[in-house]
XYZ file of C-alpha atoms in Angstrom:
763
model
C 71.861 -6.743 15.996
C 70.733 -10.273 16.789
C 68.828 -8.931 19.728
C 67.055 -6.448 17.469
C 66.135 -9.210 14.982
C 64.813 -11.327 17.836
C 62.598 -8.481 18.990
C 61.327 -8.037 15.432
C 60.667 -11.763 15.132
C 58.668 -11.686 18.335
C 56.642 -8.730 17.048
C 55.933 -10.520 13.792
C 55.090 -13.703 15.679
C 52.611 -11.849 17.863
C 51.074 -10.262 14.774
C 50.738 -13.594 13.012
C 49.283 -15.295 16.075
C 46.824 -12.408 16.403
C 45.855 -12.547 12.710
C 45.450 -16.324 12.693
C 43.485 -16.139 15.923
C 41.099 -13.713 14.249
C 40.776 -16.229 11.412
C 39.958 -19.012 13.868
C 37.396 -16.779 15.552
C 35.829 -16.074 12.163
C 35.730 -19.813 11.459
C 34.127 -20.402 14.858
C 31.568 -17.696 14.147
C 30.847 -19.346 10.813
C 30.505 -22.641 12.657
C 28.062 -21.058 15.058
C 26.179 -19.665 12.098
C 26.112 -23.074 10.373
C 24.953 -24.648 13.647
C 22.186 -22.049 13.849
C 21.251 -22.812 10.239
C 21.112 -26.517 11.087
C 18.907 -25.882 14.103
C 16.721 -23.526 12.070
C 16.449 -26.155 9.338
C 15.442 -28.777 11.886
C 12.891 -26.372 13.330
C 11.611 -25.599 9.850
C 11.156 -29.316 9.159
C 9.248 -29.756 12.415
C 7.088 -26.774 11.591
C 6.526 -28.153 8.098
C 5.375 -31.469 9.506
C 3.000 -29.749 11.905
C 1.681 -27.571 9.082
C 1.053 -30.580 6.806
C -0.756 -32.513 9.553
C -2.818 -29.452 10.480
C -3.652 -28.892 6.802
C -4.915 -32.465 6.474
C -6.995 -32.152 9.639
C -8.500 -28.858 8.477
C -9.232 -30.477 5.117
C -11.065 -33.311 6.915
C -13.048 -30.761 8.890
C -13.942 -28.859 5.699
C -15.067 -32.124 4.080
C -17.307 -32.755 7.073
C -18.806 -29.271 6.690
C -19.371 -29.888 2.982
C -21.081 -33.206 3.748
C -23.365 -31.451 6.235
C -24.045 -28.816 3.594
C -24.983 -31.560 1.098
C -27.282 -33.144 3.672
C -28.834 -29.729 4.359
C -29.484 -29.174 0.647
C -31.298 -32.522 0.379
C -33.368 -31.798 3.479
C -34.286 -28.305 2.248
C -35.328 -29.822 -1.074
C -37.986 -32.042 0.554
C -41.489 -30.679 0.024
C -42.894 -32.244 3.237
C -40.289 -30.552 5.392
C -40.894 -27.185 3.732
C -44.644 -27.718 4.119
C -44.203 -28.492 7.845
C -42.025 -25.416 8.316
C -44.706 -23.134 6.852
C -47.531 -24.590 9.002
C -48.599 -22.448 11.943
C -50.652 -25.105 13.787
C -50.572 -28.854 14.384
C -53.924 -29.462 12.794
C -54.357 -31.845 9.884
C -52.269 -32.461 7.770
C -49.416 -31.640 10.197
C -48.882 -35.138 11.594
C -49.205 -37.066 8.286
C -46.678 -34.689 6.723
C -44.420 -35.072 9.763
C -44.554 -38.865 9.428
C -43.540 -38.714 5.769
C -40.763 -36.269 6.626
C -39.453 -38.583 9.354
C -39.429 -41.499 6.898
C -37.511 -39.271 4.473
C -34.932 -38.405 7.158
C -34.490 -42.083 7.981
C -32.870 -42.598 4.564
C -29.906 -40.514 5.651
C -28.786 -42.947 8.340
C -25.601 -44.027 6.482
C -24.677 -40.389 5.886
C -24.970 -39.642 9.602
C -22.506 -42.396 10.435
C -19.652 -40.799 8.452
C -20.280 -37.305 9.847
C -18.834 -36.058 13.167
C -22.348 -35.659 14.580
C -24.214 -37.464 17.339
C -27.664 -36.313 16.245
C -29.433 -33.791 14.068
C -32.943 -32.404 14.029
C -35.051 -29.690 12.402
C -36.431 -26.850 14.487
C -39.877 -25.611 13.281
C -40.426 -22.196 14.926
C -43.954 -21.597 13.571
C -45.343 -24.665 15.416
C -42.598 -24.764 18.082
C -41.786 -28.416 17.243
C -38.580 -30.391 16.791
C -38.449 -33.023 14.038
C -35.876 -35.774 13.458
C -35.801 -39.228 11.876
C -36.873 -40.854 15.175
C -39.028 -38.358 17.025
C -41.456 -35.439 16.728
C -41.832 -33.429 19.881
C -42.642 -29.994 21.207
C -39.538 -27.913 21.717
C -39.802 -27.666 25.502
C -40.496 -31.393 25.863
C -37.591 -32.234 23.546
C -35.324 -30.009 25.662
C -36.353 -31.638 28.973
C -37.198 -35.228 28.050
C -35.103 -36.071 25.021
C -31.974 -34.108 25.880
C -32.346 -33.825 29.661
C -30.952 -30.310 29.465
C -30.944 -27.920 32.418
C -34.272 -26.034 32.346
C -32.521 -22.945 33.700
C -30.965 -22.343 30.279
C -33.997 -23.155 28.113
C -34.587 -19.547 27.006
C -30.925 -19.123 26.121
C -30.994 -22.311 24.024
C -34.261 -21.229 22.349
C -32.849 -17.774 21.511
C -29.886 -19.454 19.818
C -32.270 -21.504 17.635
C -34.162 -18.352 16.623
C -31.135 -16.120 15.986
C -29.754 -15.987 12.433
C -26.381 -14.771 13.744
C -25.948 -18.172 15.448
C -25.877 -19.939 12.074
C -22.708 -21.544 10.724
C -20.934 -21.364 14.075
C -20.461 -23.687 17.049
C -22.553 -23.214 20.184
C -21.167 -25.060 23.223
C -23.922 -26.889 25.147
C -21.678 -27.582 28.160
C -23.859 -25.435 30.436
C -27.052 -27.158 29.270
C -25.965 -30.787 29.346
C -25.774 -32.882 32.521
C -23.028 -35.006 30.953
C -19.283 -34.377 31.222
C -18.892 -34.433 27.445
C -21.423 -32.329 25.619
C -21.839 -31.731 21.888
C -21.493 -28.491 19.932
C -24.606 -27.150 18.245
C -24.146 -26.163 14.573
C -27.140 -24.418 12.951
C -27.899 -24.255 9.226
C -30.895 -22.158 8.035
C -33.297 -23.914 5.651
C -33.731 -20.631 3.781
C -30.134 -20.799 2.482
C -30.833 -23.930 0.434
C -34.372 -23.338 -0.837
C -35.955 -20.824 -3.144
C -38.996 -20.639 -0.881
C -39.571 -17.320 0.872
C -40.151 -16.605 4.582
C -38.499 -19.832 5.721
C -37.202 -19.539 9.272
C -36.587 -23.207 10.190
C -33.193 -24.429 11.308
C -31.299 -27.683 10.703
C -29.529 -28.357 13.995
C -26.435 -30.586 13.901
C -25.058 -31.776 17.232
C -21.312 -32.103 16.691
C -19.996 -34.971 18.783
C -16.951 -33.836 20.791
C -15.239 -37.247 20.534
C -15.740 -37.488 16.770
C -14.524 -33.912 16.437
C -11.426 -34.845 18.440
C -10.828 -37.828 16.136
C -10.664 -35.495 13.127
C -7.635 -33.862 14.759
C -6.237 -36.998 16.382
C -3.009 -36.859 14.353
C -2.060 -33.378 15.559
C 1.244 -33.413 17.511
C 0.143 -31.577 20.662
C 3.135 -32.798 22.734
C 1.103 -33.292 25.939
C 0.659 -29.592 26.783
C -0.364 -28.272 23.371
C -3.839 -27.403 22.138
C -5.824 -26.434 19.041
C -7.712 -23.124 19.122
C -10.243 -22.440 16.357
C -11.846 -19.038 15.696
C -14.498 -18.093 13.152
C -14.224 -15.301 10.583
C -15.249 -12.796 13.286
C -12.328 -13.921 15.539
C -14.697 -15.536 18.067
C -13.875 -18.945 19.551
C -15.574 -21.844 17.729
C -14.042 -24.770 19.587
C -10.754 -25.950 21.061
C -9.002 -29.308 21.469
C -6.550 -29.960 24.295
C -4.097 -32.728 25.194
C -3.975 -34.705 28.404
C -1.629 -32.295 30.235
C -2.768 -29.027 28.713
C -3.065 -26.455 31.526
C -6.204 -24.395 32.005
C -5.724 -21.271 29.890
C -7.623 -18.004 29.874
C -9.628 -17.397 26.710
C -8.824 -13.673 26.908
C -5.064 -14.341 27.090
C -5.176 -16.623 24.059
C -7.138 -14.009 22.099
C -4.489 -11.381 22.996
C -1.693 -13.699 21.834
C -3.458 -14.339 18.516
C -4.128 -10.638 18.001
C -0.461 -9.781 18.683
C 0.860 -12.148 15.998
C 0.909 -11.392 12.290
C -2.297 -12.103 10.445
C -2.487 -15.883 9.760
C 1.231 -16.653 10.355
C 2.704 -19.784 8.810
C 4.500 -20.286 12.104
C 5.932 -18.144 14.894
C 6.998 -18.283 18.521
C 4.765 -16.689 21.181
C 4.451 -16.561 24.962
C 1.241 -17.965 26.453
C 0.941 -17.375 30.189
C 4.739 -17.453 30.744
C 5.258 -20.565 28.592
C 7.001 -20.296 25.239
C 4.875 -21.928 22.575
C 5.010 -22.382 18.830
C 1.957 -21.349 16.867
C 1.016 -22.621 13.410
C -2.133 -21.389 11.703
C -4.236 -22.199 8.650
C -7.375 -20.459 7.396
C -10.081 -22.716 5.984
C -11.019 -22.108 2.378
C -14.562 -23.303 3.121
C -15.750 -21.004 5.892
C -12.674 -18.809 6.648
C -12.273 -20.269 10.129
C -8.698 -20.012 11.364
C -7.095 -22.991 13.116
C -4.276 -22.125 15.533
C -2.077 -25.029 16.655
C -0.165 -24.258 19.883
C 2.776 -26.537 20.757
C 5.142 -26.210 23.765
C 8.515 -25.196 22.344
C 10.402 -27.074 25.067
C 8.770 -30.383 24.104
C 8.902 -29.833 20.334
C 12.651 -29.267 20.231
C 13.607 -31.682 23.000
C 15.218 -33.996 20.428
C 17.592 -31.209 19.319
C 19.436 -31.112 22.671
C 21.676 -34.009 21.577
C 22.879 -31.888 18.646
C 23.985 -29.216 21.100
C 26.229 -31.663 23.013
C 27.823 -32.966 19.819
C 28.429 -29.457 18.576
C 30.031 -28.393 21.896
C 32.458 -31.342 21.734
C 33.391 -30.544 18.116
C 33.862 -26.842 18.924
C 36.247 -27.487 21.835
C 38.285 -29.948 19.761
C 38.423 -27.530 16.822
C 39.666 -24.717 19.087
C 42.548 -26.840 20.481
C 43.637 -28.029 17.036
C 43.300 -24.549 15.546
C 45.552 -22.901 18.142
C 48.217 -25.596 17.643
C 48.095 -24.952 13.884
C 48.300 -21.206 14.493
C 51.462 -21.612 16.585
C 53.150 -23.772 13.939
C 52.176 -21.564 10.963
C 53.105 -18.359 12.770
C 56.643 -19.624 13.402
C 57.132 -20.704 9.784
C 55.575 -17.667 8.027
C 57.099 -14.362 9.034
C 56.814 -12.651 5.641
C 56.048 -8.921 5.931
C 52.521 -7.794 5.132
C 52.996 -4.034 5.040
C 52.766 -3.848 1.260
C 49.375 -5.549 1.227
C 48.146 -3.303 3.998
C 49.300 -0.178 2.140
C 47.532 -1.281 -1.034
C 44.376 -1.945 0.938
C 44.499 1.489 2.538
C 44.970 3.124 -0.879
C 41.976 1.193 -2.222
C 39.829 2.313 0.703
C 40.860 5.930 0.136
C 39.915 5.668 -3.548
C 36.579 4.102 -2.613
C 35.891 6.884 -0.130
C 36.775 9.484 -2.763
C 34.399 7.842 -5.265
C 31.608 7.793 -2.679
C 32.151 11.491 -1.984
C 32.111 12.302 -5.697
C 28.928 10.273 -6.200
C 27.280 12.080 -3.276
C 28.187 15.476 -4.786
C 26.836 14.382 -8.198
C 23.555 13.283 -6.636
C 23.246 16.639 -4.877
C 23.889 18.467 -8.152
C 21.256 16.374 -9.970
C 18.782 16.950 -7.115
C 19.315 20.725 -7.226
C 19.140 20.674 -11.037
C 15.742 18.949 -10.964
C 14.435 21.464 -8.420
C 15.633 24.340 -10.618
C 13.998 22.849 -13.731
C 10.721 22.331 -11.898
C 10.513 25.807 -10.354
C 11.745 27.747 -13.385
C 9.480 25.866 -15.823
C 12.045 23.877 -17.813
C 9.856 20.747 -17.954
C 8.345 20.019 -21.351
C 6.088 16.952 -20.981
C 4.199 14.917 -18.399
C 6.610 11.961 -18.520
C 9.456 14.266 -17.560
C 7.314 15.854 -14.824
C 6.303 12.467 -13.386
C 9.919 11.276 -13.341
C 11.198 14.422 -11.618
C 8.285 14.387 -9.126
C 9.086 10.785 -8.187
C 12.810 11.549 -7.925
C 12.160 14.554 -5.667
C 9.521 12.560 -3.730
C 6.783 15.173 -4.242
C 3.298 14.168 -3.118
C 0.848 15.828 -5.554
C -2.342 14.193 -4.278
C -4.896 16.733 -2.951
C -2.312 19.516 -2.750
C -1.775 23.008 -4.134
C 1.705 24.474 -4.540
C 3.147 27.963 -4.385
C 6.606 29.525 -4.415
C 7.968 31.690 -1.610
C 10.898 33.847 -2.769
C 13.030 34.806 0.254
C 15.987 37.177 0.213
C 18.261 37.369 3.264
C 20.181 40.642 3.733
C 23.117 41.046 6.052
C 21.827 43.474 8.694
C 24.864 45.793 8.619
C 24.432 46.215 4.866
C 20.783 47.194 4.688
C 21.269 50.864 5.403
C 24.180 51.126 3.006
C 22.577 49.244 0.155
C 25.542 46.844 0.001
C 25.366 43.203 -1.084
C 25.914 40.536 1.508
C 29.175 39.390 -0.056
C 30.950 42.676 0.759
C 31.166 41.889 4.494
C 31.049 38.072 4.597
C 33.845 35.686 3.703
C 33.097 32.681 1.509
C 33.240 30.319 4.509
C 30.869 32.524 6.510
C 28.609 32.815 3.494
C 28.382 29.023 3.102
C 27.802 28.510 6.833
C 24.970 31.065 6.951
C 23.573 29.675 3.711
C 23.243 26.142 5.151
C 21.864 27.551 8.408
C 19.135 29.441 6.564
C 18.151 26.314 4.602
C 17.795 24.411 7.876
C 15.681 27.168 9.426
C 13.435 27.292 6.332
C 12.661 23.593 6.684
C 11.894 23.942 10.380
C 9.565 26.864 9.661
C 7.705 25.635 6.538
C 8.053 21.853 6.834
C 10.733 19.304 6.017
C 9.048 18.322 2.732
C 9.617 21.702 1.041
C 11.996 22.014 -1.924
C 14.600 24.816 -1.852
C 16.085 26.333 -5.009
C 19.190 28.482 -4.440
C 18.553 31.226 -6.966
C 21.618 33.206 -5.923
C 24.019 31.648 -3.415
C 26.201 34.766 -3.159
C 23.314 36.989 -2.065
C 21.386 34.352 -0.103
C 18.244 34.368 -2.248
C 16.031 31.286 -2.157
C 12.888 30.007 -3.879
C 10.852 27.601 -1.714
C 8.324 25.213 -3.275
C 5.650 24.786 -0.589
C 2.632 22.475 -0.768
C -0.558 22.722 1.287
C -4.040 21.180 1.440
C -6.118 21.895 -1.667
C -9.151 22.560 0.577
C -7.288 25.514 2.099
C -8.385 28.798 0.494
C -5.843 31.244 -0.928
C -6.542 33.700 1.906
C -6.038 31.017 4.564
C -2.889 29.725 2.859
C -1.520 33.275 2.634
C -2.248 33.865 6.327
C -0.619 30.536 7.231
C 2.586 31.202 5.309
C 2.698 34.820 6.510
C 2.546 33.609 10.104
C 5.248 31.001 9.445
C 7.491 33.614 7.812
C 7.073 36.236 10.533
C 7.920 33.646 13.211
C 10.956 32.641 11.159
C 12.057 36.259 10.683
C 11.826 36.935 14.409
C 13.995 33.883 15.124
C 16.555 34.756 12.401
C 16.835 38.403 13.471
C 17.331 37.348 17.078
C 19.991 34.691 16.465
C 21.716 35.635 13.189
C 22.890 38.877 11.507
C 20.241 38.683 8.793
C 16.948 40.308 7.908
C 14.503 38.436 5.671
C 12.086 39.640 2.986
C 9.589 37.295 1.331
C 7.325 37.352 -1.709
C 4.570 34.750 -2.214
C 3.284 33.729 -5.653
C -0.219 32.443 -6.381
C -1.000 28.760 -5.833
C -1.132 26.171 -8.618
C -2.302 22.573 -8.516
C -0.483 21.725 -11.747
C 3.293 21.588 -11.212
C 3.904 22.347 -14.886
C 2.672 25.903 -14.168
C 4.598 26.466 -10.937
C 7.011 28.732 -12.829
C 4.240 31.360 -12.809
C 4.213 31.352 -9.025
C 8.003 31.674 -9.100
C 7.857 34.758 -11.337
C 5.073 36.249 -9.210
C 7.015 35.637 -5.996
C 10.107 37.364 -7.429
C 7.975 40.301 -8.464
C 6.281 40.445 -5.046
C 9.519 40.360 -2.982
C 10.724 43.515 -4.722
C 7.849 45.373 -3.001
C 8.659 44.051 0.492
C 9.771 46.613 3.078
C 10.961 46.524 6.675
C 7.390 47.372 7.775
C 5.827 44.805 5.447
C 8.491 42.082 4.931
C 5.952 39.524 3.628
C 4.308 40.463 0.332
C 1.789 38.115 -1.354
C 1.515 38.679 -5.085
C -2.285 38.631 -4.888
C -2.309 41.813 -2.770
C 0.124 43.881 -4.835
C -1.173 47.197 -6.162
C -0.606 47.069 -9.928
C -2.051 50.390 -11.030
C 1.292 51.754 -12.294
C 1.444 52.624 -15.957
C 4.576 50.685 -16.984
C 4.168 47.291 -18.653
C 5.588 44.057 -17.241
C 7.712 42.026 -19.659
C 11.113 41.287 -18.050
C 13.984 39.542 -19.801
C 13.046 36.256 -18.123
C 9.653 36.392 -19.883
C 11.290 36.620 -23.309
C 13.571 33.691 -22.490
C 10.682 31.650 -21.099
C 8.468 32.270 -24.145
C 11.319 31.244 -26.472
C 11.930 28.096 -24.468
C 8.273 27.037 -24.464
C 7.797 27.634 -28.212
C 11.000 25.842 -29.282
C 10.138 22.833 -27.093
C 6.750 22.494 -28.808
C 4.892 22.772 -25.491
C 1.583 24.248 -26.678
C -0.079 24.046 -23.266
C 2.710 26.011 -21.582
C 2.727 28.599 -24.399
C -0.996 29.202 -23.942
C -0.579 29.470 -20.188
C 2.318 31.912 -20.622
C 0.353 34.120 -23.042
C -2.530 34.197 -20.558
C -0.062 35.300 -17.872
C 1.232 38.196 -20.032
C -2.350 39.245 -20.781
C -3.320 39.016 -17.098
C -0.291 40.996 -15.888
C -0.483 43.787 -18.463
C -4.017 44.074 -19.816
C -6.089 43.038 -16.793
C -4.036 43.920 -13.702
C -2.593 47.170 -15.131
C -4.038 50.146 -16.953
C -1.636 50.744 -19.830
C -1.684 53.728 -22.110
C -1.858 53.067 -25.879
C 1.824 53.964 -26.130
C 2.758 51.445 -23.400
C 0.697 48.765 -25.130
C 2.552 49.396 -28.380
C 5.880 49.082 -26.574
C 4.750 45.818 -24.913
C 3.542 44.352 -28.201
C 6.784 45.489 -29.864
C 8.842 43.573 -27.282
C 6.753 40.441 -27.799
C 7.107 40.859 -31.588
C 10.900 41.117 -31.196
C 10.921 37.847 -29.260
C 8.831 36.149 -31.944
C 11.117 37.508 -34.699
C 14.145 35.924 -33.025
C 12.292 32.610 -32.858
C 11.229 32.956 -36.498
C 14.838 33.213 -37.666
C 15.641 29.977 -35.779
C 13.124 28.004 -37.870
C 15.345 26.098 -40.344
C 14.236 24.311 -43.545
C 14.725 20.952 -41.750
C 11.928 21.855 -39.330
C 9.473 22.596 -42.180
C 8.407 19.098 -43.215
C 5.070 19.620 -44.966
C 3.243 21.906 -47.381
C 0.962 22.999 -44.521
C 4.024 24.208 -42.617
C 5.245 26.163 -45.644
C 1.875 27.903 -45.990
C 1.795 28.633 -42.263
C 5.321 30.068 -42.371
C 4.344 32.460 -45.163
C 1.418 33.682 -43.043
C 3.753 34.180 -40.062
C 6.201 36.182 -42.205
C 3.395 38.377 -43.539
C 2.082 39.131 -40.032
C 5.519 39.838 -38.553
C 6.228 42.428 -41.260
C 3.569 44.590 -39.606
C 5.179 46.497 -36.711
C 1.830 47.319 -35.056
C 0.215 43.965 -34.267
C -2.713 43.290 -31.956
C -2.183 40.997 -28.971
C -4.425 38.238 -30.345
C -2.391 38.186 -33.575
C 0.808 37.841 -31.550
C -0.776 34.930 -29.664
C -1.727 33.246 -32.937
C 1.808 33.650 -34.290
C 3.281 32.151 -31.106
C 0.981 29.102 -31.316
C 1.676 28.691 -35.050
C 5.406 28.652 -34.346
C 4.875 26.101 -31.574
C 3.301 23.688 -34.085
C 6.630 23.561 -36.005
C 8.363 22.111 -32.933
C 5.453 20.059 -31.596
C 6.199 16.285 -31.667
C 3.791 13.995 -33.479
C 1.070 12.710 -31.244
C 1.163 8.977 -30.804
C -1.964 7.022 -31.366
C -3.613 5.267 -28.449
C -1.651 2.406 -26.990
C -2.568 -0.507 -29.256
C -0.934 -3.009 -26.899
C -3.176 -2.015 -23.987
C -6.275 -2.186 -26.196
C -5.226 -5.718 -27.233
C -4.740 -6.669 -23.587
C -8.157 -5.216 -22.682
C -9.741 -7.426 -25.337
C -7.839 -10.420 -23.923
C -9.125 -9.624 -20.402
C -12.732 -9.347 -21.638
C -12.417 -12.786 -23.266
C -10.727 -14.467 -20.285
C -12.124 -12.757 -17.168
C -13.700 -16.089 -16.055
C -10.208 -17.556 -15.617
C -9.565 -17.489 -11.861
C -5.786 -17.544 -12.460
C -5.890 -14.324 -14.499
C -3.469 -11.921 -12.845
C -0.803 -9.320 -13.521
C 1.946 -11.928 -13.780
C 0.042 -14.124 -16.228
C -0.723 -11.236 -18.602
C 2.896 -10.052 -18.405
C 4.085 -13.538 -19.426
C 1.415 -13.805 -22.124
C 2.455 -10.556 -23.843
C 6.165 -10.616 -23.033
C 6.412 -7.403 -20.977
C 7.446 -6.748 -17.374
C 4.799 -6.388 -14.663
C 5.907 -2.871 -13.693
C 5.910 -1.638 -17.313
C 2.509 -3.206 -17.983
C 1.084 -1.563 -14.830
C 2.418 1.812 -15.949
C 1.018 1.493 -19.506
C -2.346 0.186 -18.312
C -2.808 2.996 -15.761
C -1.771 5.633 -18.310
C -4.227 4.327 -20.954
C -7.258 3.374 -18.802
C -6.807 5.779 -15.818
C -7.327 2.833 -13.435
C -5.301 -0.007 -11.920
C -5.366 -3.468 -13.507
C -6.856 -5.116 -10.384
C -9.639 -2.499 -10.151
C -10.380 -2.849 -13.882
C -10.644 -6.662 -13.648
C -12.797 -6.513 -10.512
C -15.192 -3.975 -12.086
C -15.480 -6.090 -15.265
C -16.291 -9.228 -13.256
C -18.799 -7.466 -11.028
C -20.612 -5.924 -13.999
C -20.900 -9.355 -15.614
C -22.097 -10.844 -12.316
C -24.839 -8.203 -12.191
C -25.940 -9.160 -15.709
C -26.047 -12.872 -14.778
C -28.085 -12.113 -11.648
C -30.629 -10.204 -13.696
C -30.861 -12.452 -16.766
C -29.959 -16.028 -15.702
C -31.122 -18.625 -13.196
C -27.627 -19.535 -11.942
C -27.795 -20.033 -8.137
C -26.282 -17.165 -6.183
C -24.095 -19.645 -4.294
C -22.459 -20.775 -7.570
C -22.266 -17.411 -9.294
C -18.700 -16.697 -8.154
C -17.422 -19.584 -10.318
C -18.969 -18.008 -13.433
C -16.983 -14.775 -13.082
C -13.532 -16.098 -12.183
C -13.539 -16.281 -8.362
C -12.355 -19.232 -6.252
C -14.000 -18.115 -3.038
C -17.660 -17.212 -2.529
C -16.956 -14.891 0.394
C -14.385 -12.910 -1.594
C -16.900 -12.613 -4.430
C -19.666 -11.349 -2.122
C -17.364 -8.740 -0.568
C -16.220 -7.494 -3.984
C -19.803 -7.362 -5.304
C -21.035 -5.361 -2.325
C -18.068 -2.965 -2.597
C -18.776 -2.273 -6.293
C -22.609 -2.303 -6.346
C -23.413 -1.422 -2.727
C -25.726 -4.415 -2.151
C -25.304 -8.182 -1.872
C -25.851 -10.546 -4.846
C -28.782 -12.140 -3.019
C -30.523 -8.767 -2.700
C -30.238 -8.234 -6.458
C -31.644 -11.698 -7.201
C -34.510 -11.190 -4.721
C -35.420 -7.860 -6.305
C -35.475 -9.503 -9.745
C -37.840 -12.212 -8.466
C -40.152 -9.644 -6.886
C -40.353 -7.727 -10.145
C -41.314 -10.944 -11.954
């Protein structure tokens, strides 16, 4: 007995040691996770520092660009310079005007000192002269004598000065200059800052490489890092390297930038086999993007000490933990089977709940499909909800119903139902198999309604391109069905028959296609298993008003759905009075059936439903008409629509809240912070609900509505005011001129400048 207890104690001890060991492992994993969090936090701080420094440097660069823009505006505003630019020869008064212009440029000496430029000059293409504060020279002489540039590249340099696409970007003069450090050439067109026409002169700023480097002197490049700057067309503007930065291929850097997310805050990339950290910022001034590359090994070198400390702590914690496990395991041998049993029971209950929830979801899904196909949807809100739930894409699509009946092959000749030779398990197996084959044949986005699970009858809601004609769609689905039938007949003991209803774009009318498909499948034969409703011969003399039609008409009237009632009455007229040639006796029988349906509905109209004197008068007229047993079809239609009005809900007036918000937007569109979130806070509604209401009322999105309003006002200002085009974006609520220009061109098809120019020409 003692020996048995000892064996049990050892088993319990092993279990406790195992359980506590798992706990220690979990703690160690948590420690690893906390260590990772610490390292990630340290990395985040380093990235944050780099981002802040880069932001400041980019801000300094933008300020330099703005200062050059200010200087350009003052130069373009000088009448002597504009006069010189328009001259086509150096005859009098060219030189006196040039002298006055040079004296004018001399006044900007202090401004030059604070800019990252070594020199600037004005290129006059009409006279082929270069003008600055200290010299006036022919372009070729300036190139050779003043700059000592390589004459081999003179034409290239001259083409840059005459090309508008070279403006507002850096041109590297390394090939031209005989010096080791050469400046960047930054061109600004005079035409941008003057109202004068036909101005082709250029203000040429020579960006000093050393001064440019000083603007980014604080960047932590860590010896092998570098700064790579691209313009808004992703072309290299300039780069700054550290003392040990290796020679890198421009193409490789461009590939690395293209492979990263657009303007990442920070990320890790591989540049020519070296792991580097990349931080980027896009300038708000000219949309240049500044990419800071830093060697990851050097950036996180200081974190290695943390790794050693953590390793020491981890080893010590493991030793102490296993000692504690041994002590606790010997002292605590209480059984744990009860807890385990309770846990297992809980898991079983959870699994049962999950299974029940899954079954409920399937039932709801099938219920929504049935309501959609059989026409039990009464308003657009209900249709939109069910369409979203079923994930139906209604954009640019037409829908039709294919009604497919699968007969067990051994039963066809005997006229027996499929259930007479198939067990319930076999029936369910074949049923699921057929559903799978339908989706493979007609597409995985179709919806399948099991109209009769015992006889394997299915209604398939199929969507296709709205540009596809009915004939082409019929041929397509016929081909899909015949391929499916061949596969089913070959592999399973079933034979398929299919009827196809007409197509509808509006899902609220898809029940018509369902009825048509059911009617069409009844005419399918072994020689013609696919029957489209459109091609049925309907010259028989009997009328078509099945029991389902009476139920459907009752349902539509009592739900107050006037649109569906009208559509249903048109369907009855089309089926019986247009598609068929009925004798007078058959017409009387048809109208009698419709009258019987309307009489049943009439007796369901209670006094509570009649809530006005107009309803009472209308009810008397209905009673009078229904007393006549021989009514015309139009009278029956009128009675049906009159009855519908008793159940029709009151129409709500237009959404007053959205009209109030529209007025608020019109009064505050110049506010650049105006957005979906701000309006939601202002009026105390959620963003999603506001978006839904706004789209339902205005038939457009909020962002599109605001953009159109701003662009229309911008057009008015361009045509009626003298506000400069460069400042117009501020007047209509934009923070960025480039974003404004893109939006204006998207809405109006032309640029703001083109509109202003056309207005001036008309004046």
